[in-house]
XYZ file of C-alpha atoms in Angstrom:
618
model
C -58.074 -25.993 -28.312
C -60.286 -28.834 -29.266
C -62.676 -29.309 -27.217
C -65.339 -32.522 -26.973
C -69.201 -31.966 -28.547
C -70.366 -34.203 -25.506
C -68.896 -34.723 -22.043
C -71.014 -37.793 -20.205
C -70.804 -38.822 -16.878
C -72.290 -42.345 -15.623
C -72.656 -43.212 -12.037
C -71.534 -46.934 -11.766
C -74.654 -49.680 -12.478
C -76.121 -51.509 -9.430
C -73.514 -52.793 -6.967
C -73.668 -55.528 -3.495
C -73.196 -52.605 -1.586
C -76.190 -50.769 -2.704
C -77.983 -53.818 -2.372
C -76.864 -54.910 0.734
C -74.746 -52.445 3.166
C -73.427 -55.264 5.621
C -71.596 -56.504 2.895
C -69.008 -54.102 3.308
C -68.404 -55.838 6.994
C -66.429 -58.595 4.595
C -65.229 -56.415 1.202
C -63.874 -52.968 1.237
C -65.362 -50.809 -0.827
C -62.925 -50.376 -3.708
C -63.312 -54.732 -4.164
C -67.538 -54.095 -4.527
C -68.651 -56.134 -7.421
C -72.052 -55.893 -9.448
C -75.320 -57.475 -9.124
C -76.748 -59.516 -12.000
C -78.825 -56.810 -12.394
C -75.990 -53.972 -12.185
C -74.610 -55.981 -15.244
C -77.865 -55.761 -17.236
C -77.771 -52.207 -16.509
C -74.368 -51.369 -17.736
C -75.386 -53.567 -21.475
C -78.073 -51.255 -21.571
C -76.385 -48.491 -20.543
C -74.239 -49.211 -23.521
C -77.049 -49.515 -25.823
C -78.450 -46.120 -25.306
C -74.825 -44.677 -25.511
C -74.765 -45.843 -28.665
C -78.018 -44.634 -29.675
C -76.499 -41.068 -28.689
C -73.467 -40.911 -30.114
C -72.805 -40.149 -34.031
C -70.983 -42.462 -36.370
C -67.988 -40.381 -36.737
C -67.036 -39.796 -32.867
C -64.550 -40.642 -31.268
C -64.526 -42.057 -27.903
C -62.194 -41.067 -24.687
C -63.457 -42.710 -21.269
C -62.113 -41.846 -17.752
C -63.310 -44.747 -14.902
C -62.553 -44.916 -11.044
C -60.582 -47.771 -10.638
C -63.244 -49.230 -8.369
C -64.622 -52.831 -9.311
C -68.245 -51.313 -9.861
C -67.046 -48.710 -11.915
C -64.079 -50.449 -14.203
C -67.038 -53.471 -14.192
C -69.771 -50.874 -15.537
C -67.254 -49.423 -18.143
C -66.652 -53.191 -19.411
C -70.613 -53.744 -20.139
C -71.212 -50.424 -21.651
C -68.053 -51.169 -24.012
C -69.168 -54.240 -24.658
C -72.729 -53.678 -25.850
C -71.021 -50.256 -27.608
C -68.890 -52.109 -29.783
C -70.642 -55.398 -30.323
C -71.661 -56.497 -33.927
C -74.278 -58.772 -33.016
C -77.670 -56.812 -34.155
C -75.755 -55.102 -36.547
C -72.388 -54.121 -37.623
C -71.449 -51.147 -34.910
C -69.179 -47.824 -35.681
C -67.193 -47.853 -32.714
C -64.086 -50.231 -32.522
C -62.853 -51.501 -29.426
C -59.215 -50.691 -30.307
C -60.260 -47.453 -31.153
C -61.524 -46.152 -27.429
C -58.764 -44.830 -24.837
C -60.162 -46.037 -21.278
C -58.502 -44.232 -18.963
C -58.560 -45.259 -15.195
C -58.294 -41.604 -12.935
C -57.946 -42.318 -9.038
C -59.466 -38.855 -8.207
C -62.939 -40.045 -9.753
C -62.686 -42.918 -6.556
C -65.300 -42.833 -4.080
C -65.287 -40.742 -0.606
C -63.428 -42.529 1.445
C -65.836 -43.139 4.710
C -63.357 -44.142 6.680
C -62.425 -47.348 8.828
C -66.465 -47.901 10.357
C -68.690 -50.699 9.064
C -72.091 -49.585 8.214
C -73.956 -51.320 10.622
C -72.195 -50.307 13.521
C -73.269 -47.866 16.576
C -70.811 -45.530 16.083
C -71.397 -45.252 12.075
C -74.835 -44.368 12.449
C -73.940 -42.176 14.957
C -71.560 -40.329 12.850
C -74.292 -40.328 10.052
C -76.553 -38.405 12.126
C -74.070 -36.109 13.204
C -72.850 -35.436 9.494
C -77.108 -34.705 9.091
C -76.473 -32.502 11.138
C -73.858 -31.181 10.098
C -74.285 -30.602 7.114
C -72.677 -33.187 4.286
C -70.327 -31.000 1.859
C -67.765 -30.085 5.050
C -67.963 -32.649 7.387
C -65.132 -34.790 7.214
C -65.424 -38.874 8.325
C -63.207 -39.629 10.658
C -60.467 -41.683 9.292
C -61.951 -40.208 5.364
C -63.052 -38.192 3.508
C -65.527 -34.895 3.405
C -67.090 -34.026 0.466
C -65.060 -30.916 0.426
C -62.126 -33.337 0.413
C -63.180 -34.852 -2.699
C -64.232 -31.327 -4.775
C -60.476 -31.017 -4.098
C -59.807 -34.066 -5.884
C -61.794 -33.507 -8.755
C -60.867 -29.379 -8.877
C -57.621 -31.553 -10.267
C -59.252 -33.672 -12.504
C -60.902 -30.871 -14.135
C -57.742 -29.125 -14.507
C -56.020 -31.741 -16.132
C -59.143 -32.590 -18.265
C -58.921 -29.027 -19.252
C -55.331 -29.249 -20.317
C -55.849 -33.012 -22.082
C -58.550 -30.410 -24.438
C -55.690 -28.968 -26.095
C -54.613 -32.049 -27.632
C -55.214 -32.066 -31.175
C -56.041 -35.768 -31.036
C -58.575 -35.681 -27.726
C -61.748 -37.607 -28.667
C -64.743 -35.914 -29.570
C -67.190 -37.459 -26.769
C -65.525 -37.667 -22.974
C -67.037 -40.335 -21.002
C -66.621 -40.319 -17.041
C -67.933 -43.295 -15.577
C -67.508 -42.768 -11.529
C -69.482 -42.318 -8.770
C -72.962 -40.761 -7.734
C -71.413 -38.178 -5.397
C -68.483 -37.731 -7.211
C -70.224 -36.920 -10.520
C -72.394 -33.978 -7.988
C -68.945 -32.553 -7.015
C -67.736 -32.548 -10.652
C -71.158 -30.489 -11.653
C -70.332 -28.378 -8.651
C -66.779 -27.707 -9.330
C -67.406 -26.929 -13.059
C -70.698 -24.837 -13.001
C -69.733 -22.996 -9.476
C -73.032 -24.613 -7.469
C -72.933 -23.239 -3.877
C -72.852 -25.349 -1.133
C -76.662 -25.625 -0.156
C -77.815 -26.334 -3.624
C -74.872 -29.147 -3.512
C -76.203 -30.491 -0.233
C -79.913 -30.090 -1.691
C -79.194 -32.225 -4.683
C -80.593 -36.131 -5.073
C -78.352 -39.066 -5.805
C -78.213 -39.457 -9.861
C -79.741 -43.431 -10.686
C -77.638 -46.260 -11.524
C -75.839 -45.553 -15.248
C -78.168 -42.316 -15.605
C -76.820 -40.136 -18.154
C -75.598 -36.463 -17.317
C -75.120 -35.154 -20.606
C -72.820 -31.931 -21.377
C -72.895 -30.203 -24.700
C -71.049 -27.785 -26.480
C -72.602 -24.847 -27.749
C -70.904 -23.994 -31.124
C -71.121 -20.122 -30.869
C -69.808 -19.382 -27.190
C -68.385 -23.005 -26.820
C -69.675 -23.398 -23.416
C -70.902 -26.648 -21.688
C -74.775 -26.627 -20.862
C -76.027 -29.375 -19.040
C -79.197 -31.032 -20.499
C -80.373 -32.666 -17.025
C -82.735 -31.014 -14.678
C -81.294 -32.304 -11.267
C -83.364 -33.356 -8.720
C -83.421 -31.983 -5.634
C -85.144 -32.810 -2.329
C -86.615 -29.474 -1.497
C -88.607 -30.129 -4.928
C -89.508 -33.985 -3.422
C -90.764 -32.133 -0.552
C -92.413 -29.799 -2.452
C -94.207 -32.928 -4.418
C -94.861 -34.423 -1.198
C -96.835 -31.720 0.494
C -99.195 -31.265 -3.008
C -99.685 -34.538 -3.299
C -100.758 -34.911 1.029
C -102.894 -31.546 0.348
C -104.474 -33.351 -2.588
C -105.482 -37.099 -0.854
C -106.005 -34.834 2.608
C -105.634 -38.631 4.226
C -105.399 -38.429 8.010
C -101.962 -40.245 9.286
C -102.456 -43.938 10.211
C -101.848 -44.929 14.803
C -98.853 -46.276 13.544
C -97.359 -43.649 11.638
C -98.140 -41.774 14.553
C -96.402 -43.984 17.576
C -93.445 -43.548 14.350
C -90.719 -41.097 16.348
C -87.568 -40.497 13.437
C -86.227 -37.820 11.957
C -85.944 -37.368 8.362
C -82.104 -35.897 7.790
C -79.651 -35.154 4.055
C -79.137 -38.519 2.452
C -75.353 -39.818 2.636
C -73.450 -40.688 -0.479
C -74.513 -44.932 -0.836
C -78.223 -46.102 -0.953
C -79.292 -46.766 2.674
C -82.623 -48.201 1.947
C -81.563 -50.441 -1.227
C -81.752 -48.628 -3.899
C -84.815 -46.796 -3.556
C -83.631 -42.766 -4.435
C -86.792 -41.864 -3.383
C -86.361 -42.126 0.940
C -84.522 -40.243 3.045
C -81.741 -41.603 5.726
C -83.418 -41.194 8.724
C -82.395 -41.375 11.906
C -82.278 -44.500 14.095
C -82.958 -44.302 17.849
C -81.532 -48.070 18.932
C -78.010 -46.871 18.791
C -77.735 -48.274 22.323
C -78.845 -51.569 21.469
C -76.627 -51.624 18.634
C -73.366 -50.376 20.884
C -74.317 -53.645 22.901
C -74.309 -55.731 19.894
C -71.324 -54.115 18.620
C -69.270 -55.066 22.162
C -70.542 -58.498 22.399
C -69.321 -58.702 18.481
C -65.441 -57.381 19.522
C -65.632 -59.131 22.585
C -66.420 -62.411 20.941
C -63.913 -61.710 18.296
C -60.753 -61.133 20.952
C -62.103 -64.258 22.600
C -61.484 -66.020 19.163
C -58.551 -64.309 18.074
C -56.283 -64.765 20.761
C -52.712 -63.416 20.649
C -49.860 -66.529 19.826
C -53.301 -68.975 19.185
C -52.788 -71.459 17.100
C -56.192 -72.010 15.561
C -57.420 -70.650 13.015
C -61.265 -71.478 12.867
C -62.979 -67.971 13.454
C -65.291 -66.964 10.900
C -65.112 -64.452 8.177
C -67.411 -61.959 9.746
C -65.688 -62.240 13.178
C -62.453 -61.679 11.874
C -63.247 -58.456 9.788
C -65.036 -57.497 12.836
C -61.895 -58.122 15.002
C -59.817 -56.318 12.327
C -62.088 -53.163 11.640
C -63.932 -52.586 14.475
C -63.592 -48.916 16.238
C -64.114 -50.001 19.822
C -61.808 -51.253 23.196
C -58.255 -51.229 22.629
C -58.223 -51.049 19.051
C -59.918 -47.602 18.727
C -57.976 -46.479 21.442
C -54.854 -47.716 19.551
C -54.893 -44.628 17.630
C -54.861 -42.318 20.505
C -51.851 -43.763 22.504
C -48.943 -45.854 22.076
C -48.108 -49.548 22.889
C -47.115 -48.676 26.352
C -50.337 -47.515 27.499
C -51.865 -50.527 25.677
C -49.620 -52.854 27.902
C -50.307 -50.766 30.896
C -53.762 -51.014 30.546
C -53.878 -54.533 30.327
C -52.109 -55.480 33.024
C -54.419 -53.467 35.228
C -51.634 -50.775 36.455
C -51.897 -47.848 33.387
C -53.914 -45.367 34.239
C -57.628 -44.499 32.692
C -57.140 -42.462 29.316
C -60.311 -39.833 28.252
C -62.295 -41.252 25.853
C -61.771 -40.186 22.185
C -64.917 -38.519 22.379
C -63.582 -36.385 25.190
C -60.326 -35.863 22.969
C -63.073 -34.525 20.041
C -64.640 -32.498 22.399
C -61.192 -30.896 23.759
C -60.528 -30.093 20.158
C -63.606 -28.863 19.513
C -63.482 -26.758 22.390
C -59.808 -25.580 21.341
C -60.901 -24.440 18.156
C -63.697 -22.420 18.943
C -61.325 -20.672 21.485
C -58.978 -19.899 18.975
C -61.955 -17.871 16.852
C -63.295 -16.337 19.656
C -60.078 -14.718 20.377
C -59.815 -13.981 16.357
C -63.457 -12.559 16.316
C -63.175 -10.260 19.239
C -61.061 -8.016 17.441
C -64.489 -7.559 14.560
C -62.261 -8.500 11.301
C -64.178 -8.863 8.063
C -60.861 -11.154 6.670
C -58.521 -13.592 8.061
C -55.463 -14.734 5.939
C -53.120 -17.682 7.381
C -49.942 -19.190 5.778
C -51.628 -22.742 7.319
C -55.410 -24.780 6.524
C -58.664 -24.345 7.938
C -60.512 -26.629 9.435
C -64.111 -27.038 8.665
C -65.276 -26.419 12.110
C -63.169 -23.162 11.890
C -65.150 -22.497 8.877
C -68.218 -23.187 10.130
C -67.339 -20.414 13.033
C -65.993 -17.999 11.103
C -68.731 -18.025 8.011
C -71.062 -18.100 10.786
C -69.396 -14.432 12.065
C -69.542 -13.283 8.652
C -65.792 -13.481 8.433
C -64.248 -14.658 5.237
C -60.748 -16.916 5.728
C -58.310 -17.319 2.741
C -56.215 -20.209 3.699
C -52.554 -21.467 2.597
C -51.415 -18.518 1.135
C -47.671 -18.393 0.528
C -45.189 -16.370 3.109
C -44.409 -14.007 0.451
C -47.929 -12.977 -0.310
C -48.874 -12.604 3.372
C -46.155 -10.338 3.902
C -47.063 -7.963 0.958
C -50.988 -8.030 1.837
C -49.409 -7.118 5.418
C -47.508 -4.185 4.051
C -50.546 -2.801 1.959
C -52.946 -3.456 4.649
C -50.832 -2.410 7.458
C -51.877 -5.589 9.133
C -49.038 -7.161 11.676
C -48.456 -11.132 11.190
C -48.779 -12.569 14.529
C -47.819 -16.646 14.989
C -50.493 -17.160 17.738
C -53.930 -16.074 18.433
C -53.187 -15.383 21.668
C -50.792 -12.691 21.100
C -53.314 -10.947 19.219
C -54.007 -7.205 19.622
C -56.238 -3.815 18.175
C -52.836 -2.529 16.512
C -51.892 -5.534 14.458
C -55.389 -5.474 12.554
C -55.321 -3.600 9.080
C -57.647 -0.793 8.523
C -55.567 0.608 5.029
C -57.651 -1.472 2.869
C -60.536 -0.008 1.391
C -62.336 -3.500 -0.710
C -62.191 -6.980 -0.689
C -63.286 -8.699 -3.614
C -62.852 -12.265 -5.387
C -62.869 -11.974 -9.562
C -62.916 -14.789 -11.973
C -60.745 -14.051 -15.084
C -60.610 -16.829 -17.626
C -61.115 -20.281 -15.551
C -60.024 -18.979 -12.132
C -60.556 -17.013 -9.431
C -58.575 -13.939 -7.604
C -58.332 -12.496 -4.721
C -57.687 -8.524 -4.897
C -57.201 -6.278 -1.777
C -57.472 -2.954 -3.591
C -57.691 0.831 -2.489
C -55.279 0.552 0.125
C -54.263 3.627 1.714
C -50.918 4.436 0.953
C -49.861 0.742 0.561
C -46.111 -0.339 0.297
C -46.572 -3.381 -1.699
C -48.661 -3.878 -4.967
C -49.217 -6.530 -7.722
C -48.722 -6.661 -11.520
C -51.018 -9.168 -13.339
C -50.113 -10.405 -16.344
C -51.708 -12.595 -19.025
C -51.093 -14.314 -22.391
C -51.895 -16.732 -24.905
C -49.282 -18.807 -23.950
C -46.766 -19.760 -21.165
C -44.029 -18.910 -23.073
C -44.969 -15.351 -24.186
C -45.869 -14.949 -20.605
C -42.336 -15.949 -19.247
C -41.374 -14.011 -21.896
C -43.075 -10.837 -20.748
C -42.205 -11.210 -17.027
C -38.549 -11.248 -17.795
C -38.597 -7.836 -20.036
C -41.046 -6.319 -17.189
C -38.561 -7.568 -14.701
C -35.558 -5.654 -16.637
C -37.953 -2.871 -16.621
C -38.477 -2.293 -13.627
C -35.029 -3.389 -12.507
C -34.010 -0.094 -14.776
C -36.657 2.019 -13.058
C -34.972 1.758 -9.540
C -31.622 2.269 -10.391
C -32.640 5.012 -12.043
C -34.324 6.257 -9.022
C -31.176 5.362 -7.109
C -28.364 6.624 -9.260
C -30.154 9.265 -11.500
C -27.546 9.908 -14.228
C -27.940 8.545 -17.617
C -25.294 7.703 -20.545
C -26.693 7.505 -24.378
C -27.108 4.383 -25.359
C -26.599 2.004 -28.668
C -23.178 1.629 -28.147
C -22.540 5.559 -28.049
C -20.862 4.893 -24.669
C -18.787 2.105 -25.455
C -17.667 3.909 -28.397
C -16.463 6.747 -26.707
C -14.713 5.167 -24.093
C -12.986 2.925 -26.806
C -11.839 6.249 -29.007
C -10.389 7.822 -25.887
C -8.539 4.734 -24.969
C -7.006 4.385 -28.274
C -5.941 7.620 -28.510
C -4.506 7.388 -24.312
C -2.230 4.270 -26.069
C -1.124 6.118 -28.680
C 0.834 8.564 -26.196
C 2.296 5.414 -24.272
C 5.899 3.967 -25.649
C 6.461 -0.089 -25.188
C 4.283 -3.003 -23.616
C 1.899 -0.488 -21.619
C 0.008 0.718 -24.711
C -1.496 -2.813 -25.073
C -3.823 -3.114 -22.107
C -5.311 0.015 -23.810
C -5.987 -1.344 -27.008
C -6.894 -4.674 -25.694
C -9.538 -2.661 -23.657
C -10.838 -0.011 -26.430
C -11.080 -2.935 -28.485
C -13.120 -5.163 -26.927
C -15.795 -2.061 -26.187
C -16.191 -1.984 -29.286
C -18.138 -5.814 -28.970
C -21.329 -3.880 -28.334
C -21.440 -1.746 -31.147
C -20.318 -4.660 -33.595
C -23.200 -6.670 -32.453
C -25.840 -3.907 -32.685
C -24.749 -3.572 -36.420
C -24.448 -7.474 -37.159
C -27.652 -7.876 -36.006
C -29.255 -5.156 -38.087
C -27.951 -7.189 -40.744
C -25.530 -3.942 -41.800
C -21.913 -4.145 -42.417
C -20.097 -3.716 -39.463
C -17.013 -2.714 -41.080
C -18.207 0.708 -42.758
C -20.444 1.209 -39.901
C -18.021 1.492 -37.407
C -15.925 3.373 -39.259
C -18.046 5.459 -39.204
C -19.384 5.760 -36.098
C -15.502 5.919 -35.157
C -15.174 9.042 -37.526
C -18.087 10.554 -35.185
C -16.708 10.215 -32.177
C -13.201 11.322 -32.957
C -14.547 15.056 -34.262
C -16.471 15.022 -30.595
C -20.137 13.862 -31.159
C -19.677 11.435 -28.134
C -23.862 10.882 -28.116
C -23.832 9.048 -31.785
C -24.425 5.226 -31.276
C -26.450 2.984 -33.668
C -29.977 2.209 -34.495
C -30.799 -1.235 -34.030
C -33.704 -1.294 -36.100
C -31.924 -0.085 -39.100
C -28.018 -0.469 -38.540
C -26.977 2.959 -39.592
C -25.158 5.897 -36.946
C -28.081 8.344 -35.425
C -27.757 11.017 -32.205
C -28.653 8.976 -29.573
C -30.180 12.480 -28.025
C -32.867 12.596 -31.288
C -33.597 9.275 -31.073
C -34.498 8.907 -27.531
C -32.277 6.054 -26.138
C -30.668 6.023 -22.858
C -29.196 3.451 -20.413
C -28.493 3.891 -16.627
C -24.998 5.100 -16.158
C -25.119 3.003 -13.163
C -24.967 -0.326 -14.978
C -22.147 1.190 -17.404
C -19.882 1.394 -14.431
C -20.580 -1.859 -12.998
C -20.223 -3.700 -16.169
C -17.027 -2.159 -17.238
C -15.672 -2.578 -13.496
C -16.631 -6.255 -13.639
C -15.151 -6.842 -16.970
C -11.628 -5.145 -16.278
C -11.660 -7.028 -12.399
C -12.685 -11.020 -14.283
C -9.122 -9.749 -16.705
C -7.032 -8.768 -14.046
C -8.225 -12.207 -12.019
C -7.411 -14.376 -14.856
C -3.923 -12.587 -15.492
C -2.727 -13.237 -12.022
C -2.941 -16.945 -12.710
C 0.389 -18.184 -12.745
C -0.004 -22.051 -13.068
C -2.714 -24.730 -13.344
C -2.345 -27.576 -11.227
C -4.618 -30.642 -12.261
C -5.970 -32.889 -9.552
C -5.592 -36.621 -10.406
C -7.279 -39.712 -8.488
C -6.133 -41.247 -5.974
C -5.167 -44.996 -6.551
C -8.743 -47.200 -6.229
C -8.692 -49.818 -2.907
C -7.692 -53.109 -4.764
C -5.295 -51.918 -6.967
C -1.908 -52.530 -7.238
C 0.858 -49.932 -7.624
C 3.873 -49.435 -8.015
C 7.267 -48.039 -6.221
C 7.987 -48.573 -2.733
C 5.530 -48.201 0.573
C-alpha cells in the first residue's frame, strides 16, 4: 500500500453566505459563490501550497462539488501551477481533481436563516447539543460523520493504488473537515462539539511518519473551552467593571452552528436572540404578502425575487402544513369546512413523547445492552446513553438470533410485549475491540451459549475466501462425523476396493449383465487416477499397483497425494466420513440410471412470429 507523505484539508475561501446570511433567502447553498476577497484567499492559498509541497510530488485533490469549494480549488490551482514569478513544478495536466459529494455541506434543511423558526431551531440544537441533532428537513452532524466514515473508506482503498499521488488534497467544508478529523483520529463527541470553526483556506496538515506510517496532525485545534479559558485570564488581568449597557444586555452565549453567524468573525459565539416573536410577525406578514402576490391561475408575473423565494421556501400556513397532510385537508381547510389539524409542533411533541415511552418501558427491565434489527433515533440515544444503556443498532437478523441463543435473550417485535424472562443474563462481558481499521463488537463468556463466532483474517480477500471455504468443509466434516460416526480410509483406498470387488462380481456374470459392473468399478477408479496425475506420478504403474494391493486383501492402501506412491492409509493418518462415501456413490449410480431411462429427445421449435407468412392450409 502506498500511502500519501501529506494529506491536506482546506475549508473553502470566503463565500456571500459567510458574508451575508440573507443571501441564502435568494441562492441555495450548493449555488454560493465567492467574495472578491474569498478569491484572493484561494491565490494565496495556492501560494503557500506551493511553498509546502516538494518538487517531485504528485498531486491528487478531492472538492465538494459546491460553487465555494470547486471555486476555491480553481484559485489554489491556478496560483499552484502558474509560471508567472517563476517557472512552477506542478503541471496542470498532471493533478487529478476529483469532485466527492460526501465532502458537501450539512444539509440545514428547507428554513432561511433569518426566519423565526430557524433561529428557533438554532437555539434548540444549542441546546441540544450539535453532533446529534438532526435539522428538520437535513442533516445532523452525525448524519454527515456517516458520509465521510465512507469517504474515508474509499480513500483508504484508493491508497492501494500503485499510482495514488503522493500529497491528498481535500478542499471541503469547515464542519465537514471537523467530522473527517473525528472519524479518522476517534475524537469523542464533546471534544467534537468543543472544537472552533477552522479559518477560510487554513491548512490542516497530516503527515506520515516513516517508521509506524501513521498520520499525525500538525494543527493544535482550537477549542472554545480554551477561548473561555483566555477570556477569564485576560478579565482577571484588566479587572474592568462591566459597562450599564452590558449589563441591561440579557443573551445567552450557546455552541456555534456550522456557517459564520456574525460575518466571519471565528472569534463570537451564536447567541441567542430573544425577538423571535417579532420576527414570527415579520415572517407572516412576509408569506402573507407573498400568497397575496402569487395567486393561484394569476397571470402576472411582477413579484419580486425575495417574495417569491419567500413564497416558495417558507415553513409557515399551508405550506408547512403541506407536509403533514394531504391535498384534501388542504382543500378542506380552505373552504372553511376541514377540520383544525395539531400543529406540527404538537406532532413533534407526540413523537417525542412516543419515544421516550418506548425507553421507559425498555429501561424498566435495568438492561446494560439493547440490540435491534432497526435505527436509533438520536433522541433514543440521548435516553438511553443517559440510562447508561449502550444500543447497537441495524444489526442483521442472523446475528440477532445467534447473540439471542448465546445470551439466552428472547427477540420480542414490540416494547410493549416486553417481559423479566426474555432479558439475557448468560453473558458474562460486553466489550467493543478495534482490530486493524475497525471496530467489533464481542459478547463473550456466555454461559453455556448455543451459538459462537469464528473470526478470520488475511492479507487479502482472496486468501480469506479462500480460508472460509476449507473451514467451511471442515467443519461440514466435523458434524457428520458427529452424526454418522464411522469412517472409511481415504486416498482412494475406498474407491479402490469397491472397484476390485466389482470386477471380480462381473467376472462370475455370463452376457450383457457383467457390463454395468465394469462400467461401475471402472469409473471408481477416477479418484485414484486423479490423486496420482496430480502427484505428477504415472498413473499406469501406480494403479497397478495399488490394484495388486487390494486384490491380496490390504483394502486400507490408497495413495499419497503429496508424493504419488501406494501407503496404508491406517499409518498415514487419512480418513473420510463414510457418510459422504455412501451418498456420493448413491448419487452417482441414481444421475446413471436417470439418464438411461431416457428414451427420446424431443426438441422444442418456435412458434411461427405474428407477421409471417406460412405455409399449408389454415
Amino acid at each position: 500500500m502506498v500511502k500519501p507523505r501529506l494529506i491536506i484539508l482546506i475549508r473553502h475561501a470566503q463565500s456571500e453566505g459567510n458574508k451575508n446570511r440573507e443571501i441564502h433567502q435568494a441562492i441555495p447553498d450548493h449555488r454560493v459563490k465567492l467574495t472578491p476577497e474569498g478569491w484572493n484567499q484561494a491565490y494565496e492559498a495556492g501560494r503557500s501550497l506551493r511553498k509546502l509541497l516538494r518538487a517531485d510530488d504528485t498531486l491528487h485533490f478531492f472538492t465538494s462539488p459546491y460553487r465555494r469549494t470547486r471555486e476555491t480549488t480553481e484559485g489554489i490551482l491556478a496560483t499552484l501551477t502558474s509560471d508567472d514569478d517563476e517557472p512552477s513544478p506542478f503541471k496542470r495536466s498532471n493533478i487529478t481533481v476529483h469532485e466527492e459529494p460526501r465532502l458537501r455541506e450539512q444539509d440545514f434543511g428547507n428554513f432561511q436563516p433569518c426566519s423565526a423558526e430557524m433561529e428557533r431551531m438554532w437555539q434548540e440544537r444549542a441546546d441540544y447539543g450539535h453532533f446529534f441533532y438532526r435539522i428538520p428537513n437535513g442533516e445532523s452532524a452525525a448524519d454527515a460523520y456517516d458520509r465521510v466514515s465512507g469517504f474515508n473508506e474509499s480513500l483508504w482503498r484508493q491508497f492501494g493504488d500503485n499510482d495514488f499521488a503522493s500529497v491528498c488534497v481535500l478542499v471541503t467544508h469547515g464542519l465537514m473537515s471537523r467530522v473527517f478529523l473525528m472519524k479518522w483520529y476517534h475524537f469523542t463527541v464533546e471534544y467534537f462539539e468543543d472544537l472552533r470553526n477552522v479559518n477560510h483556506c487554513e491548512f490542516l496538515i497530516m503527515r506520515k511518519q516513516e517508521e509506524s506510517g501513521k498520520y499525525i496532525l500538525e494543527n493544535n485545534l482550537r477549542t472554545w473551552s480554551e477561548l473561555r479559558r483566555e477570556r477569564i485570564l485576560q478579565g482577571k488581568e484588566k479587572q474592568v467593571a462591566p459597562s450599564p449597557i452590558e449589563k441591561t444586555k440579557s443573551f445567552v452565549p450557546t455552541r456555534r452552528w456550522g456557517g459564520c453567524p456574525n460575518g466571519c468573525n471565528h472569534q463570537s459565539h451564536y447567541v441567542r436572540r430573544d425577538d423571535l416573536e417579532s420576527l414570527r410577525q415579520t415572517d407572516e406578514k412576509a408569506a402573507a404578502a407573498a400568497s397575496f402576490v402569487c395567486k393561484p391561475h394569476s397571470q402576472t408575473h411582477s413579484q419580486t425575487p425575495s417574495v417569491s423565494s419567500l413564497a416558495s421556501r417558507r415553513p409557515l400556513g399551508k405550506r408547512f402544513q403541506l407536509a403533514y397532510g394531504s391535498d384534501e385537508d388542504h382543500d378542506d381547510e380552505e373552504s372553511g369546512t376541514g377540520g383544525s389539524r395539531p400543529t406540527p409542533q404538537i406532532d413533534v411533541v407526540r413523537s417525542h413523547e412516543e419515544v421516550k415511552a418506548m425507553c421507559d418501558s425498555i429501561l424498566a427491565l435495568k438492561p446494560d445492552l439493547v440490540i435491534t434489527e432497526k435505527g436509533v433515533s438520536d433522541l433514543a440515544q440521548h435516553y438511553l446513553v443517559k440510562a447508561n444503556v449502550t444500543a447497537l443498532r441495524r444489526v442483521r437478523k442472523t446475528d440477532n438470533n445467534r447473540i439471542a441463543r448465546a445470551t439466552g435473550a428472547t427477540i420480542v417485535n414490540r416494547v410493549d410485549d416486553l417481559q423479566e424472562s426474555d432479558v439475557g443474563t448468560q453473558c458474562g462481558l460486553f466489550e467493543i475491540e478495534k482490530i486493524g481499521d475497525e471496530y467489533f463488537t464481542f459478547l463473550t463468556k456466555c454461559e453455556n451459549p448455543k451459538a459462537c463466532t469464528v473470526l478470520l483474517r488475511g492479507p487479502s480477500k482472496d486468501v480469506l475466501n479462500e480460508i472460509e471455504r476449507n473451514l467451511q468443509d471442515a467443519m461440514g466434516v466435523a458434524r457428520n462425523v458427529m452424526f454418522h460416526p464411522r469412517l472409511s480410509p481415504g486416498g482412494g483406498a475406498t474407491e479402490m476396493a469397491v472397484s476390485v470387488r466389482l470386477a471380480q462380481l462381473a467376472k462370475g456374470i455370463e452376457g450383457v449383465q457383467q457390463w454395468p459392473y465394469k462400467a461401475v468399478a471402472d469409473a471408481l477408479e477416477v479418484i485414484p487416477r486423479t490423486l496420482v496425475q496430480n502427484a505428477g506420478a504415472s498413473p499406469v504403474r501406480v494403479l497397478t499397483d495399488l490394484r495388486a494391493k487390494h486384490a491380496e486383501g490390504k483394502t486400507s492402501w490408497g495413495i499419497n497425494g503429496d508424493e504419488g506412491v501406494i501407503v496404508d492409509m491406517h499409518q498415514y493418518g487419512v480418513w473420510e466420513p463414510q457418510a459422504i462415501k455412501l451418498q456420493s456413490i448413491k448419487t452417482a449410480i441414481e444421475s446413471a440410471c436417470l439418464l438411461l431411462r431416457v428414451d427420446d429427445i424431443c426438441s422444442a421449435r418456435k412458434g411461427a412470429q405474428p407477421g409471417q407468412g406460412g405455409g399449408g392450409e389454415e
